[in-house]
Amino acid sequence: MNGNEMNRLIQQIVDRKILVGIIGMGYVGLPLVLRFCEQGFKVLGFDVDPKKVVALGKGKSYIKTLPSSRLSTFVKNGQFKATDHFSRLREPECILICVPTPLTEKMEPDLQYIEKTSEAIRKNLRKGQLIVLESTTYPGTTEELILPQLESTGLKVGKDFFLGFSPEREDPGNKKFTTHQIPKVVAGVTPACQEAIKALYSQVIDQVVSVSSPKAAELTKLLENIYRSVNIALVNELKMLADRMGIDIWEVIEAASTKPFGFSPFYPGPGMGGHCIPIDPFYLSWKAREYDFTTRFIHLAGEINVHVHYYVVAKIQDALNQQGKSLKGATILILGVAYKKDVDDARESPALPIIELLQKKGAIVRYHDPFIPALPRFRKYNFKLKSSPLTEKLLRHIDAAVIVTDHSQIDYPWVVEKAPLVVDTRNVTQGMTRWKRKIVKA
Ligand SMILES: NC(=O)c1ccc[n+]([C@@H]2O[C@H](COP(=O)([O-])OP(=O)(O)OC[C@H]3O[C@@H](n4cnc5c(N)ncnc54)[C@H](O)[C@@H]3O)[C@@H](O)[C@H]2O)c1
C-alpha cells in the first residue's frame, strides 16, 4: 500500500465505507460499538465467549449501564453483528483491540489475551488494515509485542498495514461524560499509521489528541491511573491518621476543596477497586525493572490501599467490641459489593478482601447489592454468596451493616435507623447526627 492507498483508506473511513472490527465485547468494547454504529459505521464485534455473542446477536446487553434498547436498534438494522469466528478478522478495514489486561497472582502482567488476539490478527492480516490496541498496558506493548508478530507475515507497517495505540478512558456509570465527549489520545507506529488512526477516531470522538509514539500513549493512560492510585492512597493514609487524632477527614477534604487552585479532592474509601486502578500501575512497575528502576510511589500506594481493608475490618471489630460483642460469630451485612457506586461490576472490589478477612475471623457475612444478585467466581475468591433482600427483618437480625459501596438507590437513613450498628466507609451517613452513637466511620 502506498501513500495514495492510505489516502484511499482515509477516504473510505470518512465516507463510512469501512467495517470496524472490535475485539473484546466488554465494558470498553461495547460502548465503542454503540458509538461507531451511532455515527453510521458497520461494526463486527469479536469475543471468545459464545454466550456473549449469542446475547449480542439478539440485541441484548449484559452491561447495566448500556441498555439493550440502544444495542438492538443496530442489530435489527444490520449495522452490528457479533461473532466468535476469528477468521472473520480478515473482513474489517479497522480493528480495535479491547481485551482484558489483568495481573497474574505474582502481580505481573498477564498478557495472554493480547498475545492470543495478536496471533488471531496475524493469521488474517491483509493489506490496508488498521489495527489499534486500546487495552491498558505497559509502554512498549504495541511496538515490542504486537508489531513483530504482525510483520512476521511479511507485510510492512506504515506501508501495507497500520498500527497504533489509543488508550481507552471509559468510565462506566459516568453520566457526565459519554464516550464521544472524552478526548482520545492516539499514536501511530509511523506517520502514516498516525494519519489513519486520527482519521478513524475523529469520526466518532469530539477531540483527538495526537502524541508522538505508542509508548507515550501507553504511558499517558498509566499516568492517569497512577495519579488516581497515589492520591487515593494519600487520603486513605491521612484518613487513618485523622481517625487516631479524632479529626473527620471528610470535613478536612471539603474545607481544602474550597481552595480555587492547586488542590483536587480525592476521597478515602474501603480500598481501591475496579479493573484499572489496582492493576494497571503494576504494569509499569514490571516494565520499570527492565530499566533497573523501582517505582516507589506505585508500590507505596498499593501497600496503603491494601492496608485499608485491614483497617476497615479492625474498625468493625472495635465497634462490635464497644457493644460487648465479638466479631467471631457476628453477622455482618456488607452493603454494596460493586467496586464503585451504581455499576454492576465487582471485579477487584474492596468488598472481596473485606469479606474474606471477616470470614477468616469467624464472622457470618451476608451482602446486599441491587446490581449484583450473586457474587461470581473470581480468580482469587469464590464466596458462593447471593444478595439478600434489604428488609427491616434483615437489618434487625444482623450485628452490623458495613457500607462498602455507596449505591445511590439505597435509603441510608432508613438503614441506619433499623440496623444496630453501621460502619460507613463512604461518608454517606454524614449529618445523621440523631443516630451518631451507632455510626462508626471507617
Ligand atoms: N472497564 C473499564 O472501566 C476500563 C476503562 C479503561 C480501560 N480499560 C481497559 O480496557 C481493557 C478491557 O477492559 P474491559 O473492562 O472492557 O474488560 P471486560 O472483561 O469487560 O471485557 C473484555 C472482553 O474480552 C473478551 N475476551 C477475552 N479474551 C479475548 C480474546 N482473546 N479475543 C476476543 N475477546 C476476548 C472477554 O470475553 C470479554 O467479553 C483492559 O485493558 C482494561 O484495563 C477498562
XYZ file of C-alpha atoms and ligand atoms in Angstrom:
486
model
C 0.000 0.000 0.000
C 1.461 3.347 -0.964
C 0.573 6.842 0.245
C -2.276 7.115 -2.256
C -3.736 3.914 -0.979
C -3.510 5.246 2.587
C -5.430 8.295 1.434
C -7.983 5.917 -0.059
C -8.409 4.183 3.338
C -8.898 7.567 4.984
C -11.476 8.495 2.342
C -13.290 5.195 2.961
C -13.289 5.966 6.696
C -14.714 9.442 6.118
C -17.349 8.002 3.743
C -18.307 5.264 6.293
C -17.418 2.657 3.685
C -15.464 0.503 6.094
C -16.266 -2.288 8.508
C -14.983 -1.687 12.045
C -13.937 -4.817 13.946
C -13.905 -4.566 17.736
C -12.280 -7.403 19.697
C -13.497 -7.860 23.280
C -17.179 -7.130 23.882
C -16.831 -5.903 27.468
C -17.111 -2.664 29.401
C -14.785 -0.969 26.917
C -15.636 -2.702 23.632
C -19.423 -2.370 23.819
C -19.620 1.417 24.300
C -17.297 1.724 21.276
C -19.625 -0.494 19.242
C -22.517 1.817 20.050
C -20.589 4.963 19.249
C -19.360 3.715 15.863
C -22.862 2.476 14.988
C -24.437 5.777 16.054
C -22.066 7.547 13.684
C -23.128 5.361 10.759
C -20.412 2.688 10.725
C -20.928 -1.029 10.326
C -19.360 -2.946 13.210
C -18.383 -6.578 13.665
C -17.771 -7.488 17.311
C -15.473 -10.394 18.249
C -15.496 -12.247 21.549
C -14.248 -15.631 22.743
C -17.307 -16.004 24.982
C -20.044 -17.660 22.884
C -22.739 -16.675 25.427
C -21.947 -13.004 24.897
C -22.002 -13.473 21.126
C -25.456 -15.098 21.316
C -26.796 -12.355 23.609
C -25.440 -9.624 21.332
C -26.937 -11.361 18.298
C -30.326 -10.945 19.988
C -29.593 -7.286 20.724
C -29.267 -7.999 24.438
C -26.784 -6.051 26.541
C -25.278 -7.696 29.630
C -23.902 -4.400 30.948
C -26.297 -2.497 33.184
C -25.191 0.964 32.079
C -25.749 0.082 28.392
C -29.445 -0.590 27.801
C -30.402 -3.295 25.286
C -32.682 -0.790 23.539
C -29.622 1.133 22.295
C -27.964 -2.025 21.017
C -30.952 -3.790 19.475
C -31.593 -0.926 17.023
C -28.245 -1.622 15.364
C -28.718 -5.391 15.434
C -32.114 -5.025 13.772
C -30.904 -2.690 11.017
C -27.894 -4.932 10.336
C -25.243 -2.402 11.336
C -23.920 -4.564 14.179
C -23.122 -8.258 14.266
C -21.102 -10.282 16.745
C -19.056 -13.400 16.162
C -16.627 -15.824 17.764
C -15.171 -16.824 14.395
C -11.825 -15.120 14.369
C -11.137 -16.000 10.724
C -13.571 -13.146 10.057
C -10.829 -10.753 11.211
C -9.972 -10.516 7.535
C -13.193 -8.610 6.891
C -12.834 -5.305 8.807
C -10.651 -2.498 7.491
C -10.122 -1.202 11.044
C -9.663 -3.439 14.103
C -9.741 -2.169 17.690
C -8.430 -4.449 20.462
C -10.269 -4.142 23.809
C -9.319 -7.383 25.577
C -8.514 -7.728 29.293
C -5.070 -6.963 30.716
C -5.123 -8.416 34.240
C -2.258 -9.366 36.555
C -1.028 -12.840 37.392
C -1.068 -13.994 41.018
C 2.520 -12.739 41.270
C 1.306 -9.253 40.256
C 2.934 -9.444 36.841
C 1.210 -8.510 33.550
C -0.929 -11.324 32.207
C -0.503 -10.719 28.509
C -2.151 -13.901 27.265
C -5.260 -12.060 25.975
C -3.264 -9.548 23.939
C -0.972 -12.318 22.670
C -3.864 -14.537 21.564
C -5.614 -11.615 19.880
C -2.474 -10.515 18.144
C -1.944 -14.059 16.864
C -5.532 -14.202 15.559
C -4.988 -10.909 13.722
C -1.634 -12.126 12.340
C -3.289 -15.184 10.809
C -5.800 -12.996 8.978
C -3.845 -9.818 8.338
C -4.281 -8.312 4.896
C -3.081 -5.207 3.138
C -4.818 -1.980 4.068
C -5.897 -2.903 7.594
C -5.573 -0.551 10.553
C -5.027 -2.196 13.964
C -5.355 -0.206 17.204
C -4.662 -1.538 20.690
C -6.921 0.059 23.313
C -6.247 -2.217 26.301
C -4.294 -0.610 29.133
C -0.730 -1.908 29.156
C 2.951 -1.094 29.726
C 4.877 1.250 27.400
C 6.271 -0.822 24.556
C 3.484 -3.395 24.142
C 2.344 -2.174 20.718
C 5.831 -1.971 19.205
C 7.603 -4.795 21.046
C 4.865 -7.404 21.233
C 2.277 -6.806 18.503
C 4.377 -5.214 15.747
C 6.925 -8.078 15.318
C 4.118 -10.616 15.288
C 2.226 -8.765 12.551
C 5.364 -8.046 10.495
C 6.264 -11.749 10.604
C 3.628 -12.076 7.854
C 5.977 -10.212 5.514
C 3.640 -7.195 5.457
C 5.249 -3.876 6.411
C 3.854 -1.443 8.947
C 3.044 2.040 7.638
C 3.080 0.671 4.091
C 0.955 -2.476 3.946
C -0.903 -2.166 7.246
C -1.243 0.436 10.004
C -0.749 0.010 13.726
C -1.069 2.175 16.808
C -2.262 2.623 20.361
C -5.153 4.627 21.735
C -5.911 4.193 25.424
C -9.476 3.636 26.492
C -10.744 6.126 29.069
C -14.168 4.613 29.614
C -15.720 5.375 33.000
C -18.735 3.057 33.381
C -21.719 4.737 35.001
C -20.377 8.254 34.431
C -23.414 10.292 33.396
C -21.449 13.495 32.811
C -19.078 12.189 30.127
C -20.094 9.714 27.442
C -17.701 8.000 25.019
C -17.582 10.779 22.406
C -17.081 13.559 24.961
C -13.927 12.041 26.427
C -10.882 13.212 24.395
C -8.981 10.327 22.844
C -5.179 10.151 22.842
C -3.825 8.455 19.700
C -0.395 7.414 18.429
C 0.717 5.520 15.339
C 3.847 3.452 14.860
C 4.655 5.522 11.735
C 3.362 8.902 10.453
C 1.038 7.076 8.022
C -0.332 4.992 10.909
C -0.878 8.213 12.848
C -2.869 9.743 9.973
C -5.089 6.686 9.651
C -5.785 6.448 13.407
C -6.552 10.147 13.657
C -8.921 9.880 10.721
C -10.779 6.958 12.298
C -11.299 8.367 15.789
C -12.086 11.895 14.561
C -15.290 10.448 13.074
C -16.618 9.376 16.460
C -14.813 11.348 19.191
C -15.125 15.133 19.651
C -11.419 15.709 20.393
C -8.500 13.578 19.254
C -5.118 14.267 20.862
C -2.016 13.094 18.986
C 1.138 12.045 20.797
C 4.441 11.180 19.153
C 4.671 7.432 19.828
C 2.606 4.469 21.015
C 4.887 4.313 24.074
C 3.905 7.878 25.027
C 0.216 6.988 24.596
C 0.632 3.811 26.660
C 2.323 5.756 29.460
C -0.329 8.501 29.289
C -3.011 6.026 30.330
C -0.817 4.642 33.101
C -0.044 8.134 34.392
C -3.784 8.835 34.663
C -4.375 5.671 36.683
C -1.241 6.003 38.832
C -2.231 9.578 39.636
C -5.549 8.286 40.997
C -3.981 5.367 42.821
C -1.379 7.531 44.584
C -3.870 10.244 45.552
C -6.413 7.731 46.832
C -3.645 6.128 48.912
C -2.675 9.543 50.255
C -6.183 10.347 51.513
C -6.599 6.818 52.830
C -3.426 7.161 54.872
C -4.489 10.579 56.155
C -7.921 9.147 56.994
C -6.300 6.582 59.303
C -4.163 9.267 60.961
C -7.085 11.703 61.257
C -9.157 8.970 62.893
C -6.455 8.461 65.506
C -6.329 12.231 66.061
C -10.109 12.471 66.380
C -10.479 14.575 63.209
C -13.080 13.937 60.481
C -11.084 13.600 57.245
C -14.193 14.289 55.141
C -14.659 17.666 56.756
C -10.986 18.431 56.090
C -11.231 17.459 52.404
C -14.332 19.616 51.939
C -12.542 22.564 53.538
C -9.369 22.040 51.448
C -11.504 21.822 48.290
C -12.554 25.436 48.700
C -9.055 26.425 47.545
C -9.664 27.507 43.951
C -6.255 26.348 42.648
C -3.602 23.722 43.354
C -5.873 21.185 45.077
C -8.007 18.413 43.559
C -10.040 16.427 46.061
C -9.751 12.651 46.297
C -11.880 10.762 48.756
C -10.991 7.914 51.099
C -12.812 4.603 50.996
C -12.540 0.908 51.795
C -9.551 0.437 49.452
C -9.111 0.664 45.712
C -11.339 -1.202 43.326
C -12.092 -1.841 39.702
C -10.389 -3.347 36.753
C -7.918 -0.473 36.350
C -6.612 1.421 39.363
C -5.467 -1.571 41.480
C -3.927 -3.315 38.458
C -2.559 -1.026 35.766
C 0.157 0.707 37.836
C 1.846 -2.668 38.286
C 2.219 -2.997 34.509
C 4.589 -0.046 34.751
C 6.431 -1.338 37.852
C 7.060 -4.585 36.000
C 8.381 -2.846 32.892
C 10.466 -0.419 35.003
C 12.530 -3.372 36.285
C 13.907 -3.796 32.762
C 15.345 -0.288 33.176
C 16.786 -1.023 36.647
C 14.205 1.330 38.131
C 11.933 0.953 41.157
C 8.571 2.729 41.036
C 8.338 3.536 44.744
C 5.155 5.623 44.656
C 3.267 2.819 42.912
C 4.342 0.248 45.474
C 3.663 2.500 48.436
C 0.188 3.378 47.117
C -0.564 -0.321 46.544
C 0.584 -1.157 50.063
C -1.568 1.547 51.715
C -4.620 0.745 49.639
C -4.380 -2.914 50.705
C -3.797 -1.931 54.325
C -7.144 -0.068 54.289
C -9.005 -3.419 54.057
C -7.414 -4.455 57.356
C -8.187 -1.047 58.841
C -11.883 -1.352 57.928
C -12.072 -4.840 59.474
C -10.327 -3.584 62.630
C -12.859 -0.737 62.868
C -15.745 -3.236 62.567
C -14.148 -5.359 65.283
C -13.662 -2.329 67.593
C -17.225 -1.118 67.008
C -18.653 -4.537 67.924
C -16.375 -4.632 70.938
C -17.879 -1.327 72.102
C -21.245 -3.082 72.082
C -19.823 -6.026 74.045
C -19.794 -8.306 71.003
C -17.041 -10.214 69.268
C -16.512 -10.396 65.509
C -16.395 -14.176 65.716
C -19.962 -15.371 65.296
C -21.295 -11.882 64.463
C -23.496 -11.450 61.396
C -22.138 -8.696 59.191
C -24.063 -7.247 56.263
C -21.891 -5.777 53.528
C -23.818 -3.049 51.747
C -22.560 -2.843 48.188
C -20.054 -5.223 46.642
C -19.574 -3.434 43.309
C -16.213 -1.699 43.004
C -17.924 1.679 42.779
C -21.383 3.171 43.061
C -24.146 2.372 40.586
C -22.215 -0.170 38.495
C -22.730 -3.927 38.203
C -19.022 -4.824 38.244
C -17.417 -6.420 41.324
C -14.007 -7.108 39.774
C -11.221 -6.162 42.166
C -13.812 -4.674 44.518
C -12.500 -3.885 48.020
C -15.605 -5.714 49.293
C -13.955 -9.006 48.312
C -10.855 -8.892 50.560
C -13.001 -7.395 53.332
C -15.447 -10.323 53.116
C -12.551 -12.761 53.142
C -10.933 -11.131 56.194
C -14.257 -11.092 58.050
C -14.912 -14.752 57.268
C -11.408 -15.696 58.384
C -12.142 -14.043 61.721
C -15.286 -16.147 62.117
C -17.947 -13.604 61.092
C -21.064 -14.716 59.218
C -21.093 -12.488 56.156
C -24.134 -11.570 54.085
C -24.369 -8.868 51.475
C -26.852 -6.704 49.653
C -26.165 -5.160 46.268
C -29.017 -4.145 43.935
C -26.709 -4.549 40.918
C -25.053 -7.867 41.780
C -27.582 -10.623 42.558
C -24.865 -13.241 43.153
C -21.117 -12.926 43.583
C -19.466 -14.622 40.615
C -16.328 -16.684 40.904
C -13.174 -14.562 40.748
C -9.592 -15.585 40.173
C -8.847 -15.136 43.900
C -12.254 -15.555 45.525
C -15.206 -17.909 45.355
C -17.676 -16.952 48.099
C -20.879 -18.526 46.732
C -22.889 -15.668 48.244
C -26.163 -14.235 46.958
C -27.512 -10.754 47.584
C -30.004 -10.740 50.482
C -33.083 -8.562 50.091
C -32.640 -5.411 52.167
C -35.506 -5.739 54.650
C -36.178 -4.430 58.119
C -36.074 -8.038 59.351
C -32.564 -8.462 57.960
C -31.345 -5.180 59.463
C -32.736 -6.139 62.877
C -31.113 -9.582 62.620
C -27.538 -8.511 61.820
C -24.905 -7.235 64.252
C -23.503 -4.612 61.891
C -24.020 -3.179 58.414
C -20.867 -2.090 56.619
C -21.309 0.443 53.805
C -18.652 -0.523 51.272
C -20.248 0.804 48.065
C -22.464 3.883 48.183
C -25.073 2.947 45.546
C -27.486 5.858 45.067
C -30.691 3.855 45.372
C -30.170 2.697 48.979
C -32.155 4.541 51.653
C -29.279 5.107 54.074
C -31.202 6.971 56.812
C -33.608 4.003 56.920
C -30.696 1.531 57.110
C -29.116 3.494 59.949
C -32.423 3.698 61.796
C -33.053 -0.059 61.651
C -29.541 -1.538 61.964
C -27.935 -1.957 65.382
C -24.560 -0.682 64.149
C -23.373 0.933 60.903
C -19.771 1.099 59.757
C -19.515 3.697 56.998
C -16.527 3.742 54.640
C -18.085 6.265 52.218
C -19.381 9.075 54.429
C -22.996 8.551 53.343
C -24.092 8.930 56.960
C -22.772 12.477 57.163
C -25.235 14.664 59.005
C -27.179 11.756 60.539
C -26.443 13.085 63.990
C -29.565 11.539 65.515
C -28.000 8.078 65.328
C -24.397 9.098 65.773
C -23.870 6.610 68.621
C -24.361 3.657 66.322
C -22.406 5.045 63.346
C -18.693 4.408 63.008
C -16.737 5.898 60.121
C -14.026 3.654 58.747
N -13.648 -1.267 32.454
C -13.151 -0.060 32.435
O -13.701 0.856 33.027
C -11.892 0.261 31.661
C -11.548 1.607 31.474
C -10.421 1.927 30.747
C -9.624 0.910 30.240
N -9.944 -0.401 30.439
C -9.067 -1.392 29.844
O -9.704 -1.943 28.699
C -9.397 -3.315 28.547
C -10.668 -4.146 28.510
O -11.347 -3.980 29.753
P -12.873 -4.317 29.965
O -13.253 -3.721 31.272
O -13.659 -3.968 28.748
O -12.809 -5.896 30.108
P -14.052 -6.921 30.052
O -13.615 -8.112 30.799
O -15.316 -6.225 30.420
O -14.170 -7.271 28.520
C -13.204 -7.967 27.825
C -13.899 -8.895 26.839
O -12.885 -9.520 26.075
C -13.251 -10.869 25.867
N -12.047 -11.602 25.529
C -11.132 -12.169 26.320
N -10.144 -12.723 25.589
C -10.443 -12.496 24.302
C -9.829 -12.822 23.080
N -8.673 -13.484 23.046
N -10.438 -12.445 21.940
C -11.620 -11.778 21.981
N -12.257 -11.434 23.095
C -11.674 -11.786 24.249
C -13.937 -11.282 27.146
O -14.783 -12.399 26.959
C -14.708 -10.001 27.494
O -16.004 -10.017 26.915
C -8.456 -3.649 29.686
O -7.137 -3.486 29.275
C -8.788 -2.595 30.737
O -7.709 -2.349 31.595
C -11.076 -0.734 31.132
